XYZ file of N, CA, C and O in Angstrom:
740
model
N 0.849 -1.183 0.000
C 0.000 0.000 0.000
C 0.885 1.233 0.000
O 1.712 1.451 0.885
N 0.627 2.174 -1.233
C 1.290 3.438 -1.339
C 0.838 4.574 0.007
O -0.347 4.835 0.211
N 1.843 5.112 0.766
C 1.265 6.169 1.483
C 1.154 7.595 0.729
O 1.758 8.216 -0.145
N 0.010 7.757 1.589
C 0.003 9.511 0.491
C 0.083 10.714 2.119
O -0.009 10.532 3.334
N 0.291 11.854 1.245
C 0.204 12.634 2.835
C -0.872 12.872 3.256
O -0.753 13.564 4.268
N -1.719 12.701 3.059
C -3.210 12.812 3.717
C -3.611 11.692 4.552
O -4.748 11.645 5.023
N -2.381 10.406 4.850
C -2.980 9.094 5.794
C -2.941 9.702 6.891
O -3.806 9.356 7.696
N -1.574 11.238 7.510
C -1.762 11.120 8.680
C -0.257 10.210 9.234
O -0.481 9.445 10.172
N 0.446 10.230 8.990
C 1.565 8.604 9.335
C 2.691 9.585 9.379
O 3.149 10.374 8.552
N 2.943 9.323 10.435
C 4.380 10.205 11.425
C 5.765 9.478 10.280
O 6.079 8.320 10.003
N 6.204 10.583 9.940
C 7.600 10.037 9.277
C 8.108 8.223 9.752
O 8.302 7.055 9.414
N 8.088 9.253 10.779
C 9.293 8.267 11.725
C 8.954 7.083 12.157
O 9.779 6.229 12.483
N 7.440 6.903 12.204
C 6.599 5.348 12.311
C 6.612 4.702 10.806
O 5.964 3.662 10.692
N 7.363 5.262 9.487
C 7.453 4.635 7.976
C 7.932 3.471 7.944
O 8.522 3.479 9.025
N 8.139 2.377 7.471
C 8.907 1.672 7.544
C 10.308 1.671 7.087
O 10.518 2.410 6.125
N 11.663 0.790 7.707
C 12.968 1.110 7.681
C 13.115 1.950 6.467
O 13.634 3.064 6.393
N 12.158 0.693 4.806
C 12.996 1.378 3.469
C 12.331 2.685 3.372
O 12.455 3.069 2.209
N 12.004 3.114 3.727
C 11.440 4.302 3.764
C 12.441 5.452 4.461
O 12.664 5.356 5.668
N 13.072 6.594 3.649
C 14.176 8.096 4.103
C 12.789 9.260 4.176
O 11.666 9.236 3.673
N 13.393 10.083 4.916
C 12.891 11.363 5.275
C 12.744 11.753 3.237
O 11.668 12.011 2.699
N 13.859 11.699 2.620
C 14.093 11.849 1.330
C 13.186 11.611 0.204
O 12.849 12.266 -0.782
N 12.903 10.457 0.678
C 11.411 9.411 -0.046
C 10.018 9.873 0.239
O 9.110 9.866 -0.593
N 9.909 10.313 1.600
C 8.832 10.930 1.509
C 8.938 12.054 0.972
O 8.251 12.229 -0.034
N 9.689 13.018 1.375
C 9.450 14.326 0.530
C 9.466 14.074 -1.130
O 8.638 14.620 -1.859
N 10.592 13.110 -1.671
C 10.219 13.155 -3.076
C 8.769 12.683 -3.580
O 8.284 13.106 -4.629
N 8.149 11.806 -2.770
C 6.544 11.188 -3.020
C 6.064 12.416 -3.131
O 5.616 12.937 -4.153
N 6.191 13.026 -1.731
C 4.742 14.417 -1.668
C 5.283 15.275 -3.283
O 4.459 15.506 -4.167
N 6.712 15.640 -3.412
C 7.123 16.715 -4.960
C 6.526 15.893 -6.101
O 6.305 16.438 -7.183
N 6.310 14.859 -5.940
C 6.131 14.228 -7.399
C 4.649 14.086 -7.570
O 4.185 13.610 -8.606
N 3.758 14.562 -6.395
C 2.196 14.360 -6.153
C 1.852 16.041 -6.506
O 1.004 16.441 -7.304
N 2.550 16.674 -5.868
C 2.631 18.104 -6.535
C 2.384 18.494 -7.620
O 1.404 19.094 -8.062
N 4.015 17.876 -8.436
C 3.877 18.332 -9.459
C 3.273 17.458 -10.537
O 3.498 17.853 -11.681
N 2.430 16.164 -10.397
C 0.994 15.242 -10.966
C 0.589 15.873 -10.904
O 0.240 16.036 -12.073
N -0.229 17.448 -9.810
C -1.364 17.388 -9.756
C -2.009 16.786 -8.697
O -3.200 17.092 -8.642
N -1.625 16.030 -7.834
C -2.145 14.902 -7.891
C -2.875 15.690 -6.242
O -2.221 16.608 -5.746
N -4.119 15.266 -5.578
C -5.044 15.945 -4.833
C -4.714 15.264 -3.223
O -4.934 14.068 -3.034
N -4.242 16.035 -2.252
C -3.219 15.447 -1.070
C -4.542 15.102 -0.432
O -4.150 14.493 0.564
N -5.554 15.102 -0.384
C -6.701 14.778 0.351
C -7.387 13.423 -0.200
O -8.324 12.877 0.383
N -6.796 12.941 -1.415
C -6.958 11.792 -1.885
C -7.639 10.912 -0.940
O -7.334 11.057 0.244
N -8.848 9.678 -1.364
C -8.661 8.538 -0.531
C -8.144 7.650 -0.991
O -7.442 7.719 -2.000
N -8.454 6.300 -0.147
C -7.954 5.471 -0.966
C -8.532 4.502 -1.885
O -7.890 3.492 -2.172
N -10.039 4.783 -2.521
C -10.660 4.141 -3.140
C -10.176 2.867 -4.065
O -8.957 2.795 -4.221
N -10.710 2.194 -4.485
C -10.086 0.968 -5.555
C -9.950 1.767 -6.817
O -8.967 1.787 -7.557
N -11.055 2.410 -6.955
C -10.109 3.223 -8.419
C -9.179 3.872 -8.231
O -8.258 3.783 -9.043
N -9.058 4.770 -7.097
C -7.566 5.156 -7.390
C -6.525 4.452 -7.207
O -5.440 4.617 -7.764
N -6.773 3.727 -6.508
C -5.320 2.523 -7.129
C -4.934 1.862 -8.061
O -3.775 1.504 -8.267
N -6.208 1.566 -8.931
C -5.807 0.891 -10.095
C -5.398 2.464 -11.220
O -4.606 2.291 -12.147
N -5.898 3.609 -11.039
C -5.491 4.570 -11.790
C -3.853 4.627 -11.439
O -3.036 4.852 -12.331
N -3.456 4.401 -10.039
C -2.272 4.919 -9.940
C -1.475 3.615 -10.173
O -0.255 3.569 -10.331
N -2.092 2.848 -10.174
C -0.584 1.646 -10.637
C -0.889 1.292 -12.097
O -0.202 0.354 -12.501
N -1.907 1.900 -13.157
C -1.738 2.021 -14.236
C -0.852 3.248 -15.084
O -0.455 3.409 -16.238
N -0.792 4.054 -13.702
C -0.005 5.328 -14.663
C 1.421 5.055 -15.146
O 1.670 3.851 -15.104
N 2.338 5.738 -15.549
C 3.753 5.590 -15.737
C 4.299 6.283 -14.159
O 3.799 7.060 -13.344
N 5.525 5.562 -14.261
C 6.058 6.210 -13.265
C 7.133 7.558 -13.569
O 7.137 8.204 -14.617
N 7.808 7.741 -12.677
C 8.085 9.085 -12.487
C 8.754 9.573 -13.830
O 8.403 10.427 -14.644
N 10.145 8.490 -13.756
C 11.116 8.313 -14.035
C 10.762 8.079 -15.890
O 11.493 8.583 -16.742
N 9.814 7.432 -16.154
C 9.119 7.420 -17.801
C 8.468 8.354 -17.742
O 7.814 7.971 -18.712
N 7.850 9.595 -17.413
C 7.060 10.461 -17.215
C 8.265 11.204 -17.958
O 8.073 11.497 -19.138
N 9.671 11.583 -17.285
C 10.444 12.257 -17.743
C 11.011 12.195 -18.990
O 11.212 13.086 -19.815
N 11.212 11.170 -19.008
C 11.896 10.339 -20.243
C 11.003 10.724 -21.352
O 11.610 11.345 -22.225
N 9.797 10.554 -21.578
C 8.924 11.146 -22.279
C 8.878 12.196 -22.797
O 8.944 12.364 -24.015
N 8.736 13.233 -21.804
C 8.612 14.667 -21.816
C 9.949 14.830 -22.631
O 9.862 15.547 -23.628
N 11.214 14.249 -22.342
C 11.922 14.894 -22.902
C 12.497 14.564 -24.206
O 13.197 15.373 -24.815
N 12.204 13.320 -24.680
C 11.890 12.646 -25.803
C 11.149 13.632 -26.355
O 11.727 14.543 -26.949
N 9.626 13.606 -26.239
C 8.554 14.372 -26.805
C 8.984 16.140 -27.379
O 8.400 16.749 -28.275
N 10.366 16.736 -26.393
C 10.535 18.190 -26.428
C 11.421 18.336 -27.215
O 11.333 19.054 -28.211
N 12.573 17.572 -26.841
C 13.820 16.815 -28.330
C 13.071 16.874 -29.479
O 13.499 17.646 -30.337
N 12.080 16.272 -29.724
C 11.531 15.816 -30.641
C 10.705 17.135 -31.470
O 10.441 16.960 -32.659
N 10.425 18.075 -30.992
C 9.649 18.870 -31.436
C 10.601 20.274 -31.262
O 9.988 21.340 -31.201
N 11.524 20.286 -31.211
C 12.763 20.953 -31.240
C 14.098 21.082 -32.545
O 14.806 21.976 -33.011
N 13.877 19.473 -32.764
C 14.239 18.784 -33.799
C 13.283 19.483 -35.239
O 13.502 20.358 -36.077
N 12.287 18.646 -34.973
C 10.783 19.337 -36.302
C 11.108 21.214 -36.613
O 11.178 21.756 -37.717
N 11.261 21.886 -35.212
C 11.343 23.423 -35.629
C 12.637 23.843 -36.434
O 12.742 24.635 -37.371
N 13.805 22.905 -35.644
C 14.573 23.246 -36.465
C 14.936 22.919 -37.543
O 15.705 23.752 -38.023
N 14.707 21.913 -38.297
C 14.322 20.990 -39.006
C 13.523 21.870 -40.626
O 13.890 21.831 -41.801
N 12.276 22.629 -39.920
C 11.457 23.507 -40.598
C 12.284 24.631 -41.198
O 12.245 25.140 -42.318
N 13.145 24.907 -39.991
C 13.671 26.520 -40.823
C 14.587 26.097 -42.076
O 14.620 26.679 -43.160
N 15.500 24.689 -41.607
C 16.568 24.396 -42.779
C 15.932 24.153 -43.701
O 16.580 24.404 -44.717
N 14.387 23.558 -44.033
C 13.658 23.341 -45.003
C 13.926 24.670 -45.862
O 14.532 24.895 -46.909
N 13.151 25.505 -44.886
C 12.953 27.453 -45.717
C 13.646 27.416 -46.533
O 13.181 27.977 -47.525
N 15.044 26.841 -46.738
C 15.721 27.468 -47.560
C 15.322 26.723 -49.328
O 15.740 27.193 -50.387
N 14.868 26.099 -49.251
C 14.659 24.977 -50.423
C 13.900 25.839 -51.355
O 13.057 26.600 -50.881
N 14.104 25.802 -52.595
C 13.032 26.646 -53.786
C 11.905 25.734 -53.413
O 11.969 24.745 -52.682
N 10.504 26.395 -54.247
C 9.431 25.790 -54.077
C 8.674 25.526 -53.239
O 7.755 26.235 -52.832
N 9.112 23.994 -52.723
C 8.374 23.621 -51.493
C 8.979 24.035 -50.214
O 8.278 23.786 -49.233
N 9.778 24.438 -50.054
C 10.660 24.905 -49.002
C 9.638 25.482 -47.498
O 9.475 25.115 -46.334
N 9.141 26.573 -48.402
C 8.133 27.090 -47.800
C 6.798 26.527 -46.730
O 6.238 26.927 -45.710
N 6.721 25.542 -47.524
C 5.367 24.754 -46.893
C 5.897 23.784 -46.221
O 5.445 23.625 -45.088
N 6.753 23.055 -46.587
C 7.760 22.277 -45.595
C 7.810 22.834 -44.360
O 7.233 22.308 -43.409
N 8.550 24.025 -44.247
C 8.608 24.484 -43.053
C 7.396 24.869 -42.026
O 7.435 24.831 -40.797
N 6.160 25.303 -42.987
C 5.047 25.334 -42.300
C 4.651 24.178 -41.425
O 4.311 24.408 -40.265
N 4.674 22.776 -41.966
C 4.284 21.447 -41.471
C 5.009 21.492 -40.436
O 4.629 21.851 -39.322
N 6.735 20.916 -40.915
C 7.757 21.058 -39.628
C 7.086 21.696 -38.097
O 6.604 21.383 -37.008
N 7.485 22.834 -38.990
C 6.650 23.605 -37.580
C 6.002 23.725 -36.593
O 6.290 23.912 -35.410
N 4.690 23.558 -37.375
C 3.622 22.938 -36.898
C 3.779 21.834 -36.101
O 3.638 21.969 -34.885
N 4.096 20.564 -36.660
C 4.287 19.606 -36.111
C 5.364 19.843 -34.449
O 5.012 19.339 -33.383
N 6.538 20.620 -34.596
C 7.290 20.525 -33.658
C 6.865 21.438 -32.615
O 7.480 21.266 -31.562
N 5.666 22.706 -32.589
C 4.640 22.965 -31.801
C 4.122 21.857 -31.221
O 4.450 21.367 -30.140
N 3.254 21.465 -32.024
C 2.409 20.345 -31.739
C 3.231 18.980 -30.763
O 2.536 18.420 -29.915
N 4.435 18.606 -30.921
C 5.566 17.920 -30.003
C 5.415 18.529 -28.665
O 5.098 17.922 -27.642
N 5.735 20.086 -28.801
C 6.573 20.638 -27.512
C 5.372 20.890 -26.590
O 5.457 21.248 -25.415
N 4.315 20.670 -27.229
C 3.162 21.995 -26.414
C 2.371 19.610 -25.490
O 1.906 19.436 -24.363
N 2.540 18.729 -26.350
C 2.377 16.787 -25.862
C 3.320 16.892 -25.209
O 3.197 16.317 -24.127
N 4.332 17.421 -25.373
C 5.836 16.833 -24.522
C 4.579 17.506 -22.743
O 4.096 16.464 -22.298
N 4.226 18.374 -22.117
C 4.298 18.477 -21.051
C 3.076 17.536 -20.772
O 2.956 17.396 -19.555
N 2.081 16.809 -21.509
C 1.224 16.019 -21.362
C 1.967 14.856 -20.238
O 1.401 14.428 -19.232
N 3.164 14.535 -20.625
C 3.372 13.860 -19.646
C 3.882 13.648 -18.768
O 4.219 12.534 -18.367
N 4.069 14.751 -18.228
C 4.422 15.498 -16.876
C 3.421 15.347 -16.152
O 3.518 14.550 -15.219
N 2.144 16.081 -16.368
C 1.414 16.180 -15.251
C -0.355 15.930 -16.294
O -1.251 16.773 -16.340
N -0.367 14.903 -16.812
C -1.382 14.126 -17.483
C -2.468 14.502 -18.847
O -3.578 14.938 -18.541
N -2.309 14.419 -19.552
C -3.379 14.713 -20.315
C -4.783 15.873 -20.094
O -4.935 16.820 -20.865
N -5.586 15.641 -19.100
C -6.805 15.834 -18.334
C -6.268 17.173 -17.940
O -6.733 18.238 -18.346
N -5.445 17.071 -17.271
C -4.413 18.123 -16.123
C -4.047 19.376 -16.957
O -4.158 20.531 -16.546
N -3.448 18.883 -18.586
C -2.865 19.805 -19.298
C -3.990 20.550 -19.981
O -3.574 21.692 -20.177
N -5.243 20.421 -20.439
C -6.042 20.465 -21.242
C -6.764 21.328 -20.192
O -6.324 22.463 -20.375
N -7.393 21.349 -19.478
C -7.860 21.900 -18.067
C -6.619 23.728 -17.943
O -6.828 24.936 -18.049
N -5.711 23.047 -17.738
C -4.502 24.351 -17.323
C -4.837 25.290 -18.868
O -5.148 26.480 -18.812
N -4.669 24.262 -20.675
C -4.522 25.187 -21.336
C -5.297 26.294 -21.304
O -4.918 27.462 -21.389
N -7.027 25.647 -21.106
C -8.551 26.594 -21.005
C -8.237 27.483 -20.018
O -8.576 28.646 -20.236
N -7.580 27.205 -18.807
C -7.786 28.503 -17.884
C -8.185 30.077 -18.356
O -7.804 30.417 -19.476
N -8.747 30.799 -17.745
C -9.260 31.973 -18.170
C -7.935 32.528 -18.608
O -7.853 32.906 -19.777
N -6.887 32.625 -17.823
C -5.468 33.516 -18.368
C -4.960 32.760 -19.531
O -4.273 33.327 -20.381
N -5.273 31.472 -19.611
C -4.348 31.235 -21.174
C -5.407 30.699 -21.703
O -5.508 29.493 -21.930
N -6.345 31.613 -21.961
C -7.518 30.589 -22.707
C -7.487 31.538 -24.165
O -8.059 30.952 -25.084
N -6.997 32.717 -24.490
C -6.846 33.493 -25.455
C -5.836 33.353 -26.186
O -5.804 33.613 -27.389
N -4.699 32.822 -25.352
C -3.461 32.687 -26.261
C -3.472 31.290 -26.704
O -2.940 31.008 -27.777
N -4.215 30.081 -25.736
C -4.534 29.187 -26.421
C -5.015 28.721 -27.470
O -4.583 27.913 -28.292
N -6.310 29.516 -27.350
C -7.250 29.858 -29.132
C -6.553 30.135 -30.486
O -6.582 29.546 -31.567
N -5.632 31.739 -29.842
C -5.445 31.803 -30.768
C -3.957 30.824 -31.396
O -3.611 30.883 -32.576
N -3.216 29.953 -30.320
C -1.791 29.527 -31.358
C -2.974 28.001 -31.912
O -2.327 27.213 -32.602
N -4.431 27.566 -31.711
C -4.362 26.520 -32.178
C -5.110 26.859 -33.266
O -5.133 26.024 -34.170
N -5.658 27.754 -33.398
C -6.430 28.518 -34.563
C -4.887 28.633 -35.657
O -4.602 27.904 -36.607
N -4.210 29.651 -35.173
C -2.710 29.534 -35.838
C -2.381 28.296 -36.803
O -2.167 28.250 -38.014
N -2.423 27.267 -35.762
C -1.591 26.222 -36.456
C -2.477 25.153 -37.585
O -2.124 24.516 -38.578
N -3.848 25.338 -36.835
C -4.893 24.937 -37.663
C -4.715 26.027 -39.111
O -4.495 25.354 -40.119
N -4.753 27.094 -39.302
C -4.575 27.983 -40.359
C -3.295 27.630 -41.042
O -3.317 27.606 -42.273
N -2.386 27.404 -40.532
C -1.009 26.760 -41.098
C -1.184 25.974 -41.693
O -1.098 26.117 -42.912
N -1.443 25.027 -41.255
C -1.206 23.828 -41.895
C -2.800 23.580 -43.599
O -2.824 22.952 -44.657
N -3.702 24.435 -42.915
C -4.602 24.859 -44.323
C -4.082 25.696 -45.223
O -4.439 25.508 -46.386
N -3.272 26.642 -44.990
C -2.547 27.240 -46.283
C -1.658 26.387 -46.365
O -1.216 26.669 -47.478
N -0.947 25.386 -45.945
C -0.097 24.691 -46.455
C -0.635 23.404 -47.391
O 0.054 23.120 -48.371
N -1.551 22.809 -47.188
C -2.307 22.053 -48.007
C -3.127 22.091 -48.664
O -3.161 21.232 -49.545
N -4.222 23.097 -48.593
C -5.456 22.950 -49.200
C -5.392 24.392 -49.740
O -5.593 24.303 -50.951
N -5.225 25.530 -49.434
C -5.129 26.583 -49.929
C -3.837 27.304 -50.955
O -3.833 28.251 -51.741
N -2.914 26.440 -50.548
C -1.474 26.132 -51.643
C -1.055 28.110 -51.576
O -0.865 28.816 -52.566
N -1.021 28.530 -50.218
C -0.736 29.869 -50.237
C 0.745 30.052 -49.321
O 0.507 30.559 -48.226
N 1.841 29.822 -49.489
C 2.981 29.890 -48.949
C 3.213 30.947 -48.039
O 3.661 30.751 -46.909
N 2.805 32.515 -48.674
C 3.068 33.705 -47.737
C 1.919 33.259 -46.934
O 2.294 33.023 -45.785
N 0.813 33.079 -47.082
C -0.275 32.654 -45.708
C 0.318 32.019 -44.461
O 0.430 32.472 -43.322
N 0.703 30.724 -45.038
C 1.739 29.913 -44.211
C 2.657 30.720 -43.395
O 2.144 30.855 -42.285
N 3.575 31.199 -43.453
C 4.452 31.933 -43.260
C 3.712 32.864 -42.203
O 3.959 32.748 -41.003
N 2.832 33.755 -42.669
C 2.529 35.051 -42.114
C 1.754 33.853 -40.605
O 2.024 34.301 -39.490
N 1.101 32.821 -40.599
C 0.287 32.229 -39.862
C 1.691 31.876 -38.541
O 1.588 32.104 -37.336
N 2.646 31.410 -39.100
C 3.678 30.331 -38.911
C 4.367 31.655 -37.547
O 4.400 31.550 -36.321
N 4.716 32.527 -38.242
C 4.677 34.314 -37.470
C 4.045 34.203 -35.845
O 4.534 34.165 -34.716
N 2.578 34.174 -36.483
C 1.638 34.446 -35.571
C 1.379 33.133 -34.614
O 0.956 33.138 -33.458
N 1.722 32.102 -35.356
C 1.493 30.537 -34.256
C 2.841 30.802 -33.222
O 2.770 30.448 -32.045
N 4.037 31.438 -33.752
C 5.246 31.329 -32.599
C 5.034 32.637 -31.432
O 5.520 32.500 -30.309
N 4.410 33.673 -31.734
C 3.858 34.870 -30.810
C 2.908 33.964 -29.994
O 2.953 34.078 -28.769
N 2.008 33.031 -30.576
C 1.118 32.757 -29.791
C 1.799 31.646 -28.736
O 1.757 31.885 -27.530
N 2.140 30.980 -29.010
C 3.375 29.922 -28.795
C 3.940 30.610 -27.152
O 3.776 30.170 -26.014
N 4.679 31.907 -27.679
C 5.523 32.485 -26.831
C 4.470 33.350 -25.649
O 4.648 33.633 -24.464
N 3.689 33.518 -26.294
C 2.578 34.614 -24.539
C 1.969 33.179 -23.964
O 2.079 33.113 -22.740
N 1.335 31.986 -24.590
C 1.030 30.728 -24.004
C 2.060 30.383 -23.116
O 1.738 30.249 -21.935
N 3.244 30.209 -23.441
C 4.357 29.955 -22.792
C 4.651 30.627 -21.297
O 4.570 30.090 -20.192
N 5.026 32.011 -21.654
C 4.880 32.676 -20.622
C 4.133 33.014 -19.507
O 4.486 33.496 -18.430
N 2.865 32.634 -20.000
C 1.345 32.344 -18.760
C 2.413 31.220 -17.326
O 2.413 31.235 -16.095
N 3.071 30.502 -18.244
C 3.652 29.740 -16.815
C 4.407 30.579 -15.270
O 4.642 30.372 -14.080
N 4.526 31.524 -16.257
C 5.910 31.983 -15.214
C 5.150 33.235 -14.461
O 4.580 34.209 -14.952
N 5.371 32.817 -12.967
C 4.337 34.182 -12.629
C 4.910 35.852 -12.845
O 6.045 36.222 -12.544
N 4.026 36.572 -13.330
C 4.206 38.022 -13.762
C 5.316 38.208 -14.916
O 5.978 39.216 -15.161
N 5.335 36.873 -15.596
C 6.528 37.187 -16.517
C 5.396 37.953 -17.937
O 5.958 38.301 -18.976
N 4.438 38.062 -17.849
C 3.740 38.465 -19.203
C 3.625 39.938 -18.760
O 3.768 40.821 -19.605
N 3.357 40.260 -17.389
C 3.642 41.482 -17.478
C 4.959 42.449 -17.545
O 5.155 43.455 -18.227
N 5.507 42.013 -16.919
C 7.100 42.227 -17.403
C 7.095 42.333 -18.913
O 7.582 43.333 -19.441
N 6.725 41.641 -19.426
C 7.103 41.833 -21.245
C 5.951 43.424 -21.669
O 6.323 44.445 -22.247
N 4.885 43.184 -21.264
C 4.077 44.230 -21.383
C 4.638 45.444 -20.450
O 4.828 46.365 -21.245
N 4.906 45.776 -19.463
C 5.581 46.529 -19.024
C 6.955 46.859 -19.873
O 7.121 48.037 -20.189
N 7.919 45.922 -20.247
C 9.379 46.209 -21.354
C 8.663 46.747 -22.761
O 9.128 47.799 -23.201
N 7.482 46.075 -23.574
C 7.208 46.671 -24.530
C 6.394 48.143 -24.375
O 6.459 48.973 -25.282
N 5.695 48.363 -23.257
C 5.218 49.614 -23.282
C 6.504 50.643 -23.048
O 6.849 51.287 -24.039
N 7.154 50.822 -21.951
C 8.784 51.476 -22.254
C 9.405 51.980 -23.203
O 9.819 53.119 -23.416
N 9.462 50.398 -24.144
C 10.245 50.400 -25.468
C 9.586 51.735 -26.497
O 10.269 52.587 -27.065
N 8.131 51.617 -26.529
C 7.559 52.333 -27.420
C 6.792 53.051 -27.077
O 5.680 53.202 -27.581
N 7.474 53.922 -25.684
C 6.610 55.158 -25.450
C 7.965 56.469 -25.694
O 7.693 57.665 -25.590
């Protein structure tokens, strides 16, 4: 039986394999799941939690998944240079290595978890608009056969990309809004 911090269970009554260390890394890694310290211990949540991945593939993932969509962006720009298709190449790339980086944190802290955080009222605008973005990308790249579209979209999916991004970090969006009002007053 997994302990969680909500049993109540004095460190020091844990058993031997059990470090001061172990518990605190349990409670950081319930943290940063998400995961709800008031938990019980129902039968579904046990079979949810010994179906999940563990910590250690959680990471491995994420960083696979961020490699991976790091790779695709850069990948996209060396395309740019190509006559022709160059252009739309890089749109896909792109796209796609968005689409990597934004899954890579899916498995950090779950699917449900990430999808929930993107809607929040503070990133629910920049959300819209980078998936509207990339949805528009990838339609001038295929079906509308408009390269500068692509491009001009491709622009606007990495702005959106970058204020989504920044929602993480507290007061870092105002800071940028505060540096750009400065800049251009």
């Amino acid at each position: 039986r997994r302990l969680r911090s909500g049993d109540g269970v004095c460190v020091r009554c844990l058993p031997s394999r059990w470090t001061q260390r172990d518990w605190n890394m349990d409670k950081l890694k319930k943290v940063l799941n998400g995961s709800d310290s008031t938990e019980n211990g129902s039968p579904l949540n046990e079979v949810l939690e010994g179906t999940s991945l563990g910590w250690g593939t959680r990471v491995k993932g994420f960083l696979a998944c961020f490699v991976a969509g790091i790779i695709c962006s850069l990948l996209g720009v060396c395309f740019l240079w190509i006559p022709k298709r160059g252009l739309i190449l890089f749109a896909v790339f792109y796209s796609i290595g968005n689409i990597s980086s934004i899954g890579s944190t899916m498995f950090l802290m779950g699917p449900v978890k990430q999808i929930k955080k993107m809607f929040e009222p503070t990133r629910l605008i920049a959300t819209i608009v980078m998936l509207v973005c990339l949805v528009c990308t990838l339609c001038s790249a295929f079906w509308w056969k408009k390269a500068a579209l692509a491009l001009i979209f491709c622009v606007l999916q990495f702005f959106a990309m970058a204020w989504y991004s920044i929602s993480y970090i507290p007061f870092a969006r105002d800071a940028v809004m505060k540096c750009f009002t400065t800049c251009l007053a």
